[in-house]
Short mmCIF file of C-alpha atoms and ligand atoms in Angstrom, two decimals:
data_model
loop_
_atom_site.label_atom_id
_atom_site.label_comp_id
_atom_site.label_asym_id
_atom_site.label_seq_id
_atom_site.Cartn_x
_atom_site.Cartn_y
_atom_site.Cartn_z
CA SER A 1140 -77.11 -142.14 102.31
CA GLN A 1141 -76.06 -139.85 99.46
CA PHE A 1142 -78.94 -137.38 100.38
CA ALA A 1143 -77.57 -136.99 104.18
CA LEU A 1144 -73.55 -136.64 102.15
CA ASN A 1145 -75.08 -133.51 100.84
CA PHE A 1146 -76.31 -131.85 103.52
CA LEU A 1147 -73.52 -132.42 105.57
CA ASP A 1148 -71.57 -130.64 102.98
CA PRO A 1149 -72.29 -126.92 104.12
CA SER A 1150 -72.02 -125.29 100.84
CA PHE A 1151 -74.69 -127.42 100.01
CA ILE A 1152 -77.48 -126.41 102.22
CA PRO A 1153 -78.34 -123.18 100.90
CA LEU A 1154 -79.01 -124.60 97.46
CA THR A 1155 -81.32 -127.50 99.36
CA HIS A 1156 -83.42 -124.19 100.70
CA ALA A 1157 -84.08 -122.78 97.69
CA LEU A 1158 -84.34 -126.13 95.54
CA ASN A 1159 -87.31 -126.85 97.68
CA GLU A 1160 -88.95 -123.86 97.17
CA GLU A 1161 -88.56 -124.05 93.37
CA LEU A 1162 -89.66 -127.26 93.68
CA GLN A 1163 -93.02 -126.19 95.22
CA GLY A 1164 -94.36 -124.85 92.32
CA LYS A 1165 -92.00 -121.86 91.93
CA SER A 1166 -90.49 -123.37 88.98
CA SER A 1167 -93.51 -122.88 86.53
CA LYS A 1168 -92.84 -119.38 87.30
CA TRP A 1169 -89.41 -119.69 85.53
CA LYS A 1170 -88.89 -116.86 82.88
CA PHE A 1171 -86.11 -116.40 80.55
CA ASN A 1172 -83.63 -113.28 80.31
CA ARG A 1173 -82.82 -112.61 77.35
CA THR A 1174 -80.81 -109.91 78.20
CA ALA A 1175 -78.58 -111.83 80.72
CA PHE A 1176 -78.62 -115.07 78.53
CA TYR A 1177 -77.18 -112.64 75.68
CA GLN A 1178 -74.46 -111.75 77.97
CA GLN A 1179 -73.18 -114.74 78.61
CA ARG A 1180 -73.60 -116.82 75.42
CA TYR A 1181 -70.23 -118.55 74.16
CA TYR A 1182 -69.96 -116.86 70.91
CA ASP A 1183 -68.13 -113.71 71.85
CA TYR A 1184 -64.94 -116.45 72.54
CA VAL A 1185 -65.00 -117.53 68.84
CA GLY A 1186 -62.15 -115.43 68.16
CA TYR A 1187 -59.87 -117.25 70.31
CA LEU A 1188 -60.52 -119.84 68.23
CA HIS A 1189 -57.35 -119.20 66.04
CA LYS A 1190 -54.83 -119.71 69.46
CA TYR A 1191 -55.91 -123.79 68.71
CA VAL A 1192 -54.14 -125.36 65.44
CA PHE A 1193 -54.08 -128.29 64.70
CA SER A 1194 -51.83 -130.27 62.29
CA ILE A 1195 -53.63 -133.42 60.83
CA ASN A 1196 -52.63 -135.76 57.99
CA ASN A 1197 -54.18 -136.36 54.46
CA ASN A 1198 -56.20 -139.26 55.88
CA LEU A 1199 -57.96 -137.77 58.62
CA LYS A 1200 -58.68 -134.39 56.09
CA SER A 1201 -60.14 -136.84 53.79
CA LEU A 1202 -62.99 -137.93 56.77
CA LEU A 1203 -63.50 -134.20 57.37
CA PRO A 1204 -66.39 -132.30 56.13
CA ASP A 1205 -65.59 -129.41 54.08
CA ALA A 1206 -68.11 -127.64 56.56
CA SER A 1207 -68.82 -127.41 59.84
CA PRO A 1208 -72.77 -128.82 59.64
CA ILE A 1209 -73.01 -126.51 62.50
CA GLN A 1210 -71.62 -123.42 60.77
CA ASN A 1211 -74.60 -120.52 60.31
CA LYS A 1212 -77.05 -122.89 62.13
CA HIS A 1213 -79.28 -121.18 64.61
CA TYR A 1214 -82.26 -122.88 66.49
CA ASN A 1215 -85.13 -120.85 68.58
CA VAL A 1216 -85.50 -123.21 71.66
CA CYS A 1217 -82.62 -126.21 71.89
CA ALA A 1218 -82.91 -128.86 74.31
CA VAL A 1219 -79.45 -130.42 76.32
CA VAL A 1220 -80.11 -133.55 77.75
CA GLY A 1221 -77.85 -134.94 80.27
CA ASN A 1222 -77.83 -138.82 81.57
CA SER A 1223 -79.64 -138.03 85.16
CA GLY A 1224 -82.19 -140.76 86.68
CA ILE A 1225 -83.77 -137.78 87.32
CA LEU A 1226 -85.30 -137.93 84.14
CA THR A 1227 -86.86 -141.32 84.86
CA GLY A 1228 -90.95 -141.44 85.16
CA SER A 1229 -90.40 -137.52 84.44
CA HIS A 1230 -92.64 -137.76 81.62
CA CYS A 1231 -90.57 -135.15 79.69
CA GLY A 1232 -90.44 -136.79 76.38
CA PRO A 1233 -92.81 -134.56 74.61
CA GLU A 1234 -92.10 -131.19 75.85
CA ILE A 1235 -87.87 -131.99 74.82
CA ASP A 1236 -89.37 -133.77 71.45
CA SER A 1237 -90.98 -129.40 71.30
CA ALA A 1238 -87.86 -128.28 71.17
CA ASP A 1239 -85.91 -127.12 67.57
CA PHE A 1240 -82.91 -128.98 68.41
CA ILE A 1241 -81.78 -131.95 70.78
CA PHE A 1242 -78.14 -132.38 72.29
CA ARG A 1243 -77.50 -135.66 73.62
CA CYS A 1244 -74.95 -137.13 75.47
CA ASN A 1245 -72.82 -140.88 75.23
CA PHE A 1246 -75.06 -142.03 72.59
CA ALA A 1247 -77.21 -142.49 75.43
CA PRO A 1248 -80.75 -144.51 74.47
CA THR A 1249 -83.91 -143.08 73.91
CA GLU A 1250 -85.46 -146.58 72.66
CA SER A 1251 -87.10 -147.24 75.80
CA TYR A 1252 -87.62 -144.10 77.51
CA TYR A 1253 -89.87 -142.27 75.50
CA LYS A 1254 -91.43 -140.86 77.70
CA ASP A 1255 -89.37 -139.22 79.76
CA VAL A 1256 -86.61 -138.55 77.07
CA GLY A 1257 -87.88 -137.69 73.76
CA ARG A 1258 -87.14 -139.35 70.77
CA LYS A 1259 -85.69 -136.97 68.68
CA THR A 1260 -81.90 -136.36 68.74
CA ASN A 1261 -79.84 -133.77 66.18
CA LEU A 1262 -76.73 -133.85 67.97
CA THR A 1263 -75.47 -136.59 70.48
CA THR A 1264 -71.65 -137.29 71.99
CA PHE A 1265 -69.95 -139.94 70.72
CA ASN A 1266 -66.78 -140.51 73.06
CA PRO A 1267 -65.19 -143.88 71.42
CA SER A 1268 -64.86 -145.73 74.10
CA ILE A 1269 -68.28 -146.53 74.02
CA LEU A 1270 -67.45 -148.89 71.47
CA GLU A 1271 -64.78 -150.46 74.31
CA ARG A 1272 -67.98 -150.41 76.82
CA TYR A 1273 -70.88 -151.08 75.04
CA TYR A 1274 -70.14 -153.60 71.60
CA ASN A 1275 -67.26 -155.36 72.46
CA ASN A 1276 -65.11 -153.13 70.39
CA LEU A 1277 -66.97 -154.41 67.38
CA LEU A 1278 -64.45 -157.31 67.72
CA THR A 1279 -67.99 -159.98 65.92
CA ILE A 1280 -70.25 -159.42 63.26
CA GLN A 1281 -73.14 -158.91 66.02
CA ASP A 1282 -70.88 -156.28 67.49
CA ARG A 1283 -71.07 -154.34 64.35
CA ASN A 1284 -74.50 -155.52 63.91
CA ASN A 1285 -76.14 -153.75 66.62
CA PHE A 1286 -74.03 -150.82 66.25
CA PHE A 1287 -75.19 -150.50 62.85
CA LEU A 1288 -78.68 -151.02 63.78
CA ASN A 1289 -78.14 -147.78 66.76
CA LEU A 1290 -76.09 -145.61 64.21
CA LYS A 1291 -78.96 -146.11 61.92
CA LYS A 1292 -81.78 -144.79 63.74
CA LEU A 1293 -80.16 -141.67 64.89
CA GLU A 1294 -79.56 -141.05 60.92
CA GLY A 1295 -79.16 -137.53 60.30
CA ALA A 1296 -77.98 -136.53 63.45
CA ILE A 1297 -74.22 -135.05 64.05
CA LEU A 1298 -71.96 -137.35 65.87
CA TRP A 1299 -69.72 -134.73 68.10
CA ILE A 1300 -66.15 -136.68 68.46
CA PRO A 1301 -63.50 -135.83 70.74
CA VAL A 1302 -60.66 -136.43 67.88
CA PHE A 1303 -57.88 -135.35 68.94
CA THR A 1304 -58.16 -136.51 72.18
CA TYR A 1305 -58.57 -139.81 71.61
CA HIS A 1306 -57.41 -142.61 68.58
CA ILE A 1307 -60.69 -143.78 66.74
CA HIS A 1308 -60.60 -146.79 64.90
CA LYS A 1309 -60.36 -146.52 61.49
CA THR A 1310 -62.88 -148.58 60.20
CA VAL A 1311 -65.57 -146.92 62.86
CA ASN A 1312 -64.59 -143.55 61.63
CA LEU A 1313 -65.50 -144.58 57.54
CA LEU A 1314 -68.10 -146.42 58.59
CA ILE A 1315 -69.45 -142.50 60.92
CA THR A 1316 -68.72 -140.55 58.34
CA THR A 1317 -70.24 -142.84 55.13
CA LEU A 1318 -74.24 -142.05 57.52
CA TYR A 1319 -73.44 -138.90 59.24
CA HIS A 1320 -71.89 -135.43 59.22
CA ILE A 1321 -69.87 -134.90 61.92
CA ILE A 1322 -68.00 -132.09 63.90
CA PHE A 1323 -64.94 -132.32 65.00
CA LEU A 1324 -63.89 -130.27 67.06
CA ASN A 1325 -61.85 -130.19 70.48
CA SER A 1326 -62.21 -126.71 71.89
CA ARG A 1327 -61.71 -128.14 75.40
CA ASN A 1328 -59.04 -125.14 75.65
CA LEU A 1329 -61.19 -122.50 74.95
CA LEU A 1330 -64.43 -124.16 76.57
CA HIS A 1331 -62.59 -123.58 79.82
CA LEU A 1332 -62.22 -120.67 79.19
CA TYR A 1333 -64.72 -119.70 79.45
CA TRP A 1334 -66.22 -121.17 82.17
CA LYS A 1335 -63.14 -119.49 84.21
CA THR A 1336 -64.83 -116.03 83.70
CA LYS A 1337 -68.31 -117.62 84.97
CA ASN A 1338 -65.66 -118.73 88.02
CA LEU A 1339 -66.27 -122.17 86.81
CA SER A 1340 -62.16 -123.56 87.38
CA LEU A 1341 -62.48 -127.17 86.55
CA LYS A 1342 -59.59 -129.77 85.93
CA ARG A 1343 -62.48 -131.77 83.72
CA LEU A 1344 -66.08 -129.92 82.08
CA SER A 1345 -68.09 -132.74 81.69
CA THR A 1346 -70.22 -133.52 78.32
CA GLY A 1347 -73.51 -132.24 79.52
CA ILE A 1348 -71.57 -128.84 80.57
CA LEU A 1349 -69.48 -129.03 77.16
CA MET A 1350 -73.24 -129.15 75.13
CA TYR A 1351 -74.96 -126.46 76.65
CA THR A 1352 -71.99 -124.26 75.80
CA LEU A 1353 -72.46 -125.28 72.40
CA ALA A 1354 -76.20 -125.09 72.55
CA SER A 1355 -75.28 -121.37 73.69
CA ALA A 1356 -73.43 -120.53 70.39
CA MET A 1357 -76.79 -121.79 68.28
CA CYS A 1358 -79.50 -121.18 70.12
CA GLU A 1359 -81.89 -118.11 70.87
CA GLU A 1360 -83.13 -120.18 73.95
CA ILE A 1361 -81.71 -123.29 75.92
CA HIS A 1362 -83.60 -125.76 78.47
CA LEU A 1363 -81.48 -128.59 79.89
CA TYR A 1364 -83.30 -131.76 81.40
CA GLY A 1365 -81.12 -134.28 82.89
CA PHE A 1366 -79.26 -132.47 84.98
CA TRP A 1367 -78.78 -133.67 88.43
CA PRO A 1368 -75.91 -135.66 89.72
CA PHE A 1369 -76.81 -136.58 92.89
CA GLY A 1370 -78.16 -139.81 94.31
CA TRP A 1371 -81.62 -138.73 95.49
CA ASP A 1372 -84.64 -137.77 94.07
CA PRO A 1373 -85.25 -133.40 95.58
CA ASN A 1374 -88.97 -134.41 94.76
CA THR A 1375 -89.76 -137.01 96.67
CA GLY A 1376 -86.12 -137.92 98.88
CA LYS A 1377 -86.16 -141.45 97.71
CA GLU A 1378 -82.66 -142.83 96.01
CA LEU A 1379 -81.96 -142.25 92.23
CA PRO A 1380 -79.53 -144.48 89.69
CA TYR A 1381 -76.79 -142.21 88.02
CA HIS A 1382 -78.21 -142.90 84.60
CA TYR A 1383 -82.09 -142.49 83.50
CA TYR A 1384 -81.25 -145.50 81.28
CA ASP A 1385 -79.14 -147.97 84.55
CA LYS A 1386 -80.58 -151.19 84.70
CA LYS A 1387 -82.78 -152.00 87.91
CA GLY A 1388 -80.98 -152.63 90.89
CA ILE A 1389 -77.62 -150.42 89.76
CA LYS A 1390 -76.30 -148.42 92.62
CA PHE A 1391 -76.28 -144.58 92.06
CA THR A 1392 -72.11 -144.04 91.55
CA THR A 1393 -69.57 -141.29 93.03
CA LYS A 1394 -67.57 -141.90 89.50
CA TRP A 1395 -68.10 -138.28 88.95
CA GLN A 1396 -65.62 -137.72 91.57
CA GLU A 1397 -62.74 -138.88 90.22
CA THR A 1398 -63.25 -137.53 86.32
CA HIS A 1399 -66.04 -134.30 87.32
CA GLU A 1400 -67.22 -131.59 89.78
CA LEU A 1401 -70.67 -132.05 88.69
CA PRO A 1402 -71.87 -130.48 92.07
CA SER A 1403 -69.80 -127.69 91.10
CA GLU A 1404 -70.82 -127.97 88.02
CA PHE A 1405 -74.30 -127.97 88.63
CA LYS A 1406 -74.50 -125.05 91.24
CA LEU A 1407 -73.75 -122.98 88.41
CA LEU A 1408 -76.39 -124.07 86.23
CA TYR A 1409 -78.61 -123.82 89.08
CA LYS A 1410 -78.03 -120.48 89.61
CA MET A 1411 -78.08 -119.24 85.33
CA HIS A 1412 -81.80 -121.39 85.96
CA GLY A 1413 -82.20 -118.47 88.80
CA GLU A 1414 -81.04 -116.05 86.47
CA GLY A 1415 -83.19 -116.55 83.64
CA VAL A 1416 -80.24 -117.67 81.35
CA THR A 1417 -81.28 -121.56 80.93
CA LYS A 1418 -84.20 -123.28 82.37
CA LEU A 1419 -83.13 -126.44 84.88
CA SER A 1420 -86.03 -128.91 84.57
CA LEU A 1421 -85.80 -130.68 88.17
CA SER A 1422 -89.39 -132.23 88.59
CA HIS A 1423 -92.00 -133.79 86.26
CA CYS A 1424 -92.98 -132.75 83.11
CA SER A 1425 -96.93 -131.84 82.91
O1 CDP B 1935 -69.30 -139.23 81.71
P1 CDP B 1935 -69.93 -138.42 81.35
O2 CDP B 1935 -69.92 -137.11 81.57
O3 CDP B 1935 -68.89 -138.45 79.61
O4 CDP B 1935 -71.42 -137.95 80.80
P2 CDP B 1935 -72.64 -139.46 80.86
O5 CDP B 1935 -72.35 -139.79 82.60
O6 CDP B 1935 -73.04 -139.34 80.33
O7 CDP B 1935 -73.84 -137.83 81.34
C1 CDP B 1935 -74.21 -137.13 80.33
C2 CDP B 1935 -73.90 -135.66 81.30
O8 CDP B 1935 -75.23 -135.63 82.24
C3 CDP B 1935 -73.11 -135.63 81.89
O9 CDP B 1935 -71.82 -134.58 81.81
C4 CDP B 1935 -73.31 -134.66 82.87
O10 CDP B 1935 -73.00 -133.27 82.91
C5 CDP B 1935 -74.67 -135.06 83.37
N1 CDP B 1935 -75.12 -135.95 84.46
C6 CDP B 1935 -75.71 -135.26 85.67
O11 CDP B 1935 -75.11 -133.93 85.73
N2 CDP B 1935 -76.32 -135.85 87.07
C7 CDP B 1935 -76.16 -137.23 86.48
N3 CDP B 1935 -76.83 -137.56 87.21
C8 CDP B 1935 -75.81 -137.81 84.93
C9 CDP B 1935 -74.95 -136.67 84.01
#
């Protein structure tokens, strides 16, 4: 099983010991360490931004907002919600909704999952491949209506679209801009640089850790939910799906092995949790 596999990985064992203690009630003792958080937050790196300059055509320019919708935006407590199956049955919805600003990943559904993941979304990443995967590339009117209805539910939220790395269909672009503020950011290089200083050198950062990084520039305190890239529940040992919204019967996939190194990211976030930099929720919310 996945559980056994993780135990076979020697680097995973110390984490599991600490985790057991954590899950046996210690997590309520988590204390925010503001000094440590300030030392690591991302805004120190904004100075590097001038290194990455892109040329864009007029068409794209006309779609861009005049100013970044997150410019000078500051929030007290932010929730960053990853999509792990650990959220299922967590009852963390109300706690997540009590945050001042909520980041989500990949247009993840909330509607049938309010209890566990909350209702509010202030910013969600939107990778155009979502259109291919869930909306049949908007080929039929039905597909478009479907997509449009789901967009409408997010009204007022910011969509974070990786515009320079993927091709976006023009109509979709227009559709989105008429409804939303959009941030176009391509700061992957920058973010890699940032995490390198934390000894996290990865080929590709996951969406979740990108959102954490963005949050650290905008928020005074960050709480993480749905970050658990393993196929078993640390509280019960039972099997977990990869995503909280995966249909029953879909087995945990190790798809991250191809694109991400989520366990390394997790270990770092877990360490930061221990240092009081960010709060990582791994058990049920009371
Ligand atoms: O595929 P991608 O990394 O873009 O994201 P996803 O599967 O939609 O999940 C969003 C984020 O949640 C991931 O990038 C991870 O940071 C986190 N996640 C996790 O920690 N454990 C999981 N089982 C699933 C997602």
